[in-house]
Coordinates of C-alpha atoms in Angstrom, one line a residue:
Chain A
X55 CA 141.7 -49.9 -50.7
X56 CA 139.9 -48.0 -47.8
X57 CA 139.7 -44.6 -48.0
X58 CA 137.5 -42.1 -46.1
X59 CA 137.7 -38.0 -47.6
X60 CA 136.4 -35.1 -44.7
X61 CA 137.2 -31.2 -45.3
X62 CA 140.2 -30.7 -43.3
X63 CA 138.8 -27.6 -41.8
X64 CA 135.5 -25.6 -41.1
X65 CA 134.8 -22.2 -39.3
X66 CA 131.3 -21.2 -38.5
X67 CA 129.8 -18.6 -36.0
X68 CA 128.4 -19.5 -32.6
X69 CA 123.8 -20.1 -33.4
X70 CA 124.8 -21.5 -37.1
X71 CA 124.4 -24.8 -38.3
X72 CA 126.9 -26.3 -39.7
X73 CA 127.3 -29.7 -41.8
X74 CA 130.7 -31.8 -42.4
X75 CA 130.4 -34.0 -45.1
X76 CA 132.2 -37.7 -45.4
X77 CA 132.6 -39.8 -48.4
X78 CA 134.2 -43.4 -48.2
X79 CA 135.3 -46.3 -50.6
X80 CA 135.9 -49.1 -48.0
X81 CA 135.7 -53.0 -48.8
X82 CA 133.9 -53.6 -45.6
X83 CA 130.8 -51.3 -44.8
X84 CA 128.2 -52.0 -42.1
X85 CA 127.6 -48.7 -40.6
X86 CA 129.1 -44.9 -40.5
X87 CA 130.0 -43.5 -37.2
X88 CA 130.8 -40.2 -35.9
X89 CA 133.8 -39.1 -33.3
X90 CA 134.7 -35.9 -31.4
X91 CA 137.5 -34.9 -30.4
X92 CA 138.5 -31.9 -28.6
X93 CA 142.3 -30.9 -28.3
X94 CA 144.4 -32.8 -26.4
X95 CA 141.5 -35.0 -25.7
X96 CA 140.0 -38.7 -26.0
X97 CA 137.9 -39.3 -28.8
X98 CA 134.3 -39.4 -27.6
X99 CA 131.3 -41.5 -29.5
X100 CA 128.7 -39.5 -31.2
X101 CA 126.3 -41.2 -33.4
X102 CA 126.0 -44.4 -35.5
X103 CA 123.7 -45.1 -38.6
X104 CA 123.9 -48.5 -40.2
X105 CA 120.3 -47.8 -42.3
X106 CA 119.8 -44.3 -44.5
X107 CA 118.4 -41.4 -43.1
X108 CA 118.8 -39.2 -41.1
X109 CA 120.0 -39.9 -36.7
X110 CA 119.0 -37.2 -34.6
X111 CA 120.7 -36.8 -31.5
X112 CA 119.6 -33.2 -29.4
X113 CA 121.6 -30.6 -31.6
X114 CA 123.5 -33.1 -33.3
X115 CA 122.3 -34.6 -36.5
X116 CA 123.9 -37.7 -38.7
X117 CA 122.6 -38.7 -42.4
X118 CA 123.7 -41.7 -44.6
X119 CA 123.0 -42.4 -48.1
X120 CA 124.9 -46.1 -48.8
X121 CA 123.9 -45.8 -52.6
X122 CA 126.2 -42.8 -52.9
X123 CA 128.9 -43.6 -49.9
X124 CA 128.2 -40.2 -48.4
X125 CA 127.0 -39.4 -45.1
X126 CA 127.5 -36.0 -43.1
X127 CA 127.0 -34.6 -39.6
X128 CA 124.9 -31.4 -38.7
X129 CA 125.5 -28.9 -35.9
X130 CA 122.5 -26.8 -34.7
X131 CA 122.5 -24.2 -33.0
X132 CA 126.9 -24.0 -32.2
X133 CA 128.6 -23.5 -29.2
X134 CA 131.9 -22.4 -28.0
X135 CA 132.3 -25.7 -26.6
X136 CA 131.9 -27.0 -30.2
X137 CA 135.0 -26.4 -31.4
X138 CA 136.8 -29.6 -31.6
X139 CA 137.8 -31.9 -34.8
X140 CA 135.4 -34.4 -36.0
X141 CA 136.2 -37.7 -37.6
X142 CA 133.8 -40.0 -39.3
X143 CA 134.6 -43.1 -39.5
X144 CA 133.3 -46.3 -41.4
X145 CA 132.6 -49.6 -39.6
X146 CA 133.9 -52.1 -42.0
X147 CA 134.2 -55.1 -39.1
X148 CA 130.6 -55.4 -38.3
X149 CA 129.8 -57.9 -35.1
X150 CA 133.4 -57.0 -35.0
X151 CA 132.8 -53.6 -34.6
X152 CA 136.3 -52.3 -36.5
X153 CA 136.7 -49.2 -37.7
X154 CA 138.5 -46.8 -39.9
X155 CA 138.9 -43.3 -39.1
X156 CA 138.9 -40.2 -41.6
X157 CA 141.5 -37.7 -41.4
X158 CA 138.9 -35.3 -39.4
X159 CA 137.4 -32.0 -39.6
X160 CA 138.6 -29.2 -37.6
X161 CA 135.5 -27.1 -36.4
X162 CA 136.5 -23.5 -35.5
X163 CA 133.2 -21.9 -33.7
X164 CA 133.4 -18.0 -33.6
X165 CA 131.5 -15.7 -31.6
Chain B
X883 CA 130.5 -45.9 -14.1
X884 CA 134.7 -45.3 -14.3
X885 CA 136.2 -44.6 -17.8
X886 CA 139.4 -46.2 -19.7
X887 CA 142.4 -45.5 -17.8
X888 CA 145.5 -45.3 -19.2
X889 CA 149.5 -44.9 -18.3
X890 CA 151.6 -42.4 -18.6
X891 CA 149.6 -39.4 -20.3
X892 CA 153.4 -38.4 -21.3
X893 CA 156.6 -40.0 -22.0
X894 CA 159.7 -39.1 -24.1
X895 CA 162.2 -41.4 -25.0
X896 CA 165.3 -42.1 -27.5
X897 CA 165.0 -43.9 -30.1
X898 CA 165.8 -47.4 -30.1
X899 CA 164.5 -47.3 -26.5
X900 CA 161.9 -49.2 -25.6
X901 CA 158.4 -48.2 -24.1
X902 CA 155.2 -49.6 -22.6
X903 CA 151.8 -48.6 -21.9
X904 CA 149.1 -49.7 -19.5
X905 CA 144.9 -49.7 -20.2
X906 CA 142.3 -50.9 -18.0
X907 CA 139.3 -50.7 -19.9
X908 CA 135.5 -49.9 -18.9
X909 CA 134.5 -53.1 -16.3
X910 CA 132.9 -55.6 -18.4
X911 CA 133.9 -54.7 -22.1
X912 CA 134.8 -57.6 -23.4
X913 CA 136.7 -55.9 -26.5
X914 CA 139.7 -53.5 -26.1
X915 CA 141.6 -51.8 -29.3
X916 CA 144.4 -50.1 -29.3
X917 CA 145.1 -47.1 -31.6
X918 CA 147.9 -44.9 -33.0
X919 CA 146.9 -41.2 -33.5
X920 CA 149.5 -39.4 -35.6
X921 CA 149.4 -35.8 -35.5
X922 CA 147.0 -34.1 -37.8
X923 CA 145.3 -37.9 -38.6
X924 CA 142.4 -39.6 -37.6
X925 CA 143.2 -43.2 -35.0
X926 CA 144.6 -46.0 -36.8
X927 CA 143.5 -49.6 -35.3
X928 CA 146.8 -51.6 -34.5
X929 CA 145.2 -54.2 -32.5
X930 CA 141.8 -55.7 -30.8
X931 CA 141.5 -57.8 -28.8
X932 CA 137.8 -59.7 -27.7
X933 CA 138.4 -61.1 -23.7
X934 CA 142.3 -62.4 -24.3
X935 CA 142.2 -63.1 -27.6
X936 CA 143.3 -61.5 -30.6
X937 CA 140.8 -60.6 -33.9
X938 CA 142.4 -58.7 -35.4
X939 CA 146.2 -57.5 -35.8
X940 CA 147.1 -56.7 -39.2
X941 CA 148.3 -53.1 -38.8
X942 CA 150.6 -54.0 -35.8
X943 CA 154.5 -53.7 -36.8
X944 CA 154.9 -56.9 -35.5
X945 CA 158.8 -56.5 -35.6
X946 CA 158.9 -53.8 -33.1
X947 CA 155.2 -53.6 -31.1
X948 CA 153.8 -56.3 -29.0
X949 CA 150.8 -56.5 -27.1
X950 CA 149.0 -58.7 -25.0
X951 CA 145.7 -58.5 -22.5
X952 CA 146.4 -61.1 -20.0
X953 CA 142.9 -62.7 -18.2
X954 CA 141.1 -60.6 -20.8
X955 CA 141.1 -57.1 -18.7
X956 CA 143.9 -54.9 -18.5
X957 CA 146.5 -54.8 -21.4
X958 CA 149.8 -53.5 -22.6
X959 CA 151.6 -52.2 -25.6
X960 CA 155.4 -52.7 -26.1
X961 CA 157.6 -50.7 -28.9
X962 CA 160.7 -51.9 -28.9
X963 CA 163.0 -50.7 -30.2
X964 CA 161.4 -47.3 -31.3
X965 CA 161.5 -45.1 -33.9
X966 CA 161.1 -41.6 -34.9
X967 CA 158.3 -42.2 -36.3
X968 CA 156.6 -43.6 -33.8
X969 CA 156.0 -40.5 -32.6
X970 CA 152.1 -39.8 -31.5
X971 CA 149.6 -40.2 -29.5
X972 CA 148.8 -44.1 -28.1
X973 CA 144.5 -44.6 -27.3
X974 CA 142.7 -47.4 -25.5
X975 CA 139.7 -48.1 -26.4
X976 CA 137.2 -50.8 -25.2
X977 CA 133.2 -51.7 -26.2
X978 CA 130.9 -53.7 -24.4
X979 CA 130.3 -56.9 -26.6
X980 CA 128.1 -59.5 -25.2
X981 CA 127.9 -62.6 -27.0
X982 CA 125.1 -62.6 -29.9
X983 CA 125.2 -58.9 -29.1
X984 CA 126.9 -56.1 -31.0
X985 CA 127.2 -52.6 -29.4
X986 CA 128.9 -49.8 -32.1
X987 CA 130.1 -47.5 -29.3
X988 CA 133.6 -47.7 -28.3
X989 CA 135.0 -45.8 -25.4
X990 CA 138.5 -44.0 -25.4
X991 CA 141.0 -43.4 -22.4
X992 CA 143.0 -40.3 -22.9
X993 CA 145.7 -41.9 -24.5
X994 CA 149.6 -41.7 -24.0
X995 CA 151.3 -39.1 -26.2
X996 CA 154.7 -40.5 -27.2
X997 CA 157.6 -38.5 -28.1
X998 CA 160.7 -40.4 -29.4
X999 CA 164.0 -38.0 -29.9

């Protein structure tokens, strides 16, 4: 089976940093990405990593280990605007380019 | 450059109704997905589609949705008859795919939330 695990929920205060972790067991893996999504909203692309280490993207950091099928997501330096849910989700198609989403993480960004 | 459009943002029908929605994709992306976006989950791939052709349909409740993308651009999703369940929020998506070329970003319209009562 494919399954992707996310905390359902984080709170952090605006200037933190804050990391939201992914762990997967899919059949399929080529890459990790990750999506935001504000309320309401479409999701929009964030980052991709098909290699380990670690993506940096401004504030926005993404790492992935494929030993331990784990990768996460850092926010530097939160916003308001952050707040949003956050889904990672596992590329299993390749030149394909199908994915499966997680359940998501609900970022709540306090002042 | 203009994003995926999609229609209605809204509709609310019975159940056993049927329903359709519209996407035009980004100009040029060769593949368009569509997804189903229950409350409270992550999208769920029920179709793609690479120009007018299908790769890859396995999650599509083939007894009640349809879709097609006629001359590889714009395409629709049917449910018919619905269900309760059914219930969510419809996305669009589309990625620029050039042949011998693989690009991981995909682009989502704002979807269509369904309500079926």
């Amino acid at each position: 089976g494919q399954s992707l695990e996310q905390p359902s929920e984080v709170t952090a205060v605006e200037g933190a940093i804050v990391q939201i972790n992914c762990t997967y067991q899919t059949s399929g893996f080529y890459g990790l990405s990750w999506y935001q999504q504000h309320d309401g909203g479409a999701p929009t692309f964030l980052s991709y990593n098909a290699l380990d280490g670690l993506e940096e993207t401004g504030r926005f950091s993404s790492f992935l280990s494929r030993s331990d099928s784990y990768g996460y997501l850092l926010l530097q330096e939160l916003q308001m605007k952050d707040s949003a849910s956050y889904f990672c989700a596992v590329d299993y198609g390749g030149a394909t380019n199908k994915l499966i989403f997680g359940t998501g993480t609900l970022l709540a960004v306090q002042p | 450059e203009a994003g995926v459009a999609q229609s209605p943002r809204y509709k609310i029908i019975e159940k056993r109704q049927s329903v359709a929605f519209w996407c035009n994709p980004i100009s040029g992306h060769a593949t368009l997905y569509w997804y189903q976006q229950i409350l409270g989950q992550g999208p769920k791939l029920l179709i793609q589609f690479q120009n007018n052709g299908v790769v890859d349909d396995s999650q599509l409740p083939k007894d009640r949705f349809s879709a097609e993308r006629l001359k590889g651009v714009d395409s629709t999703l049917k449910i018919q008859p619905a269900k309760l369940e059914d219930s969510a929020v419809y996305l669009c998506a589309s990625s620029l795919d050039l042949e011998g070329e693989y690009y991981n970003e995909q682009f989502f319209g704002p979807g269509t939330r369904l309500t079926v009562l």
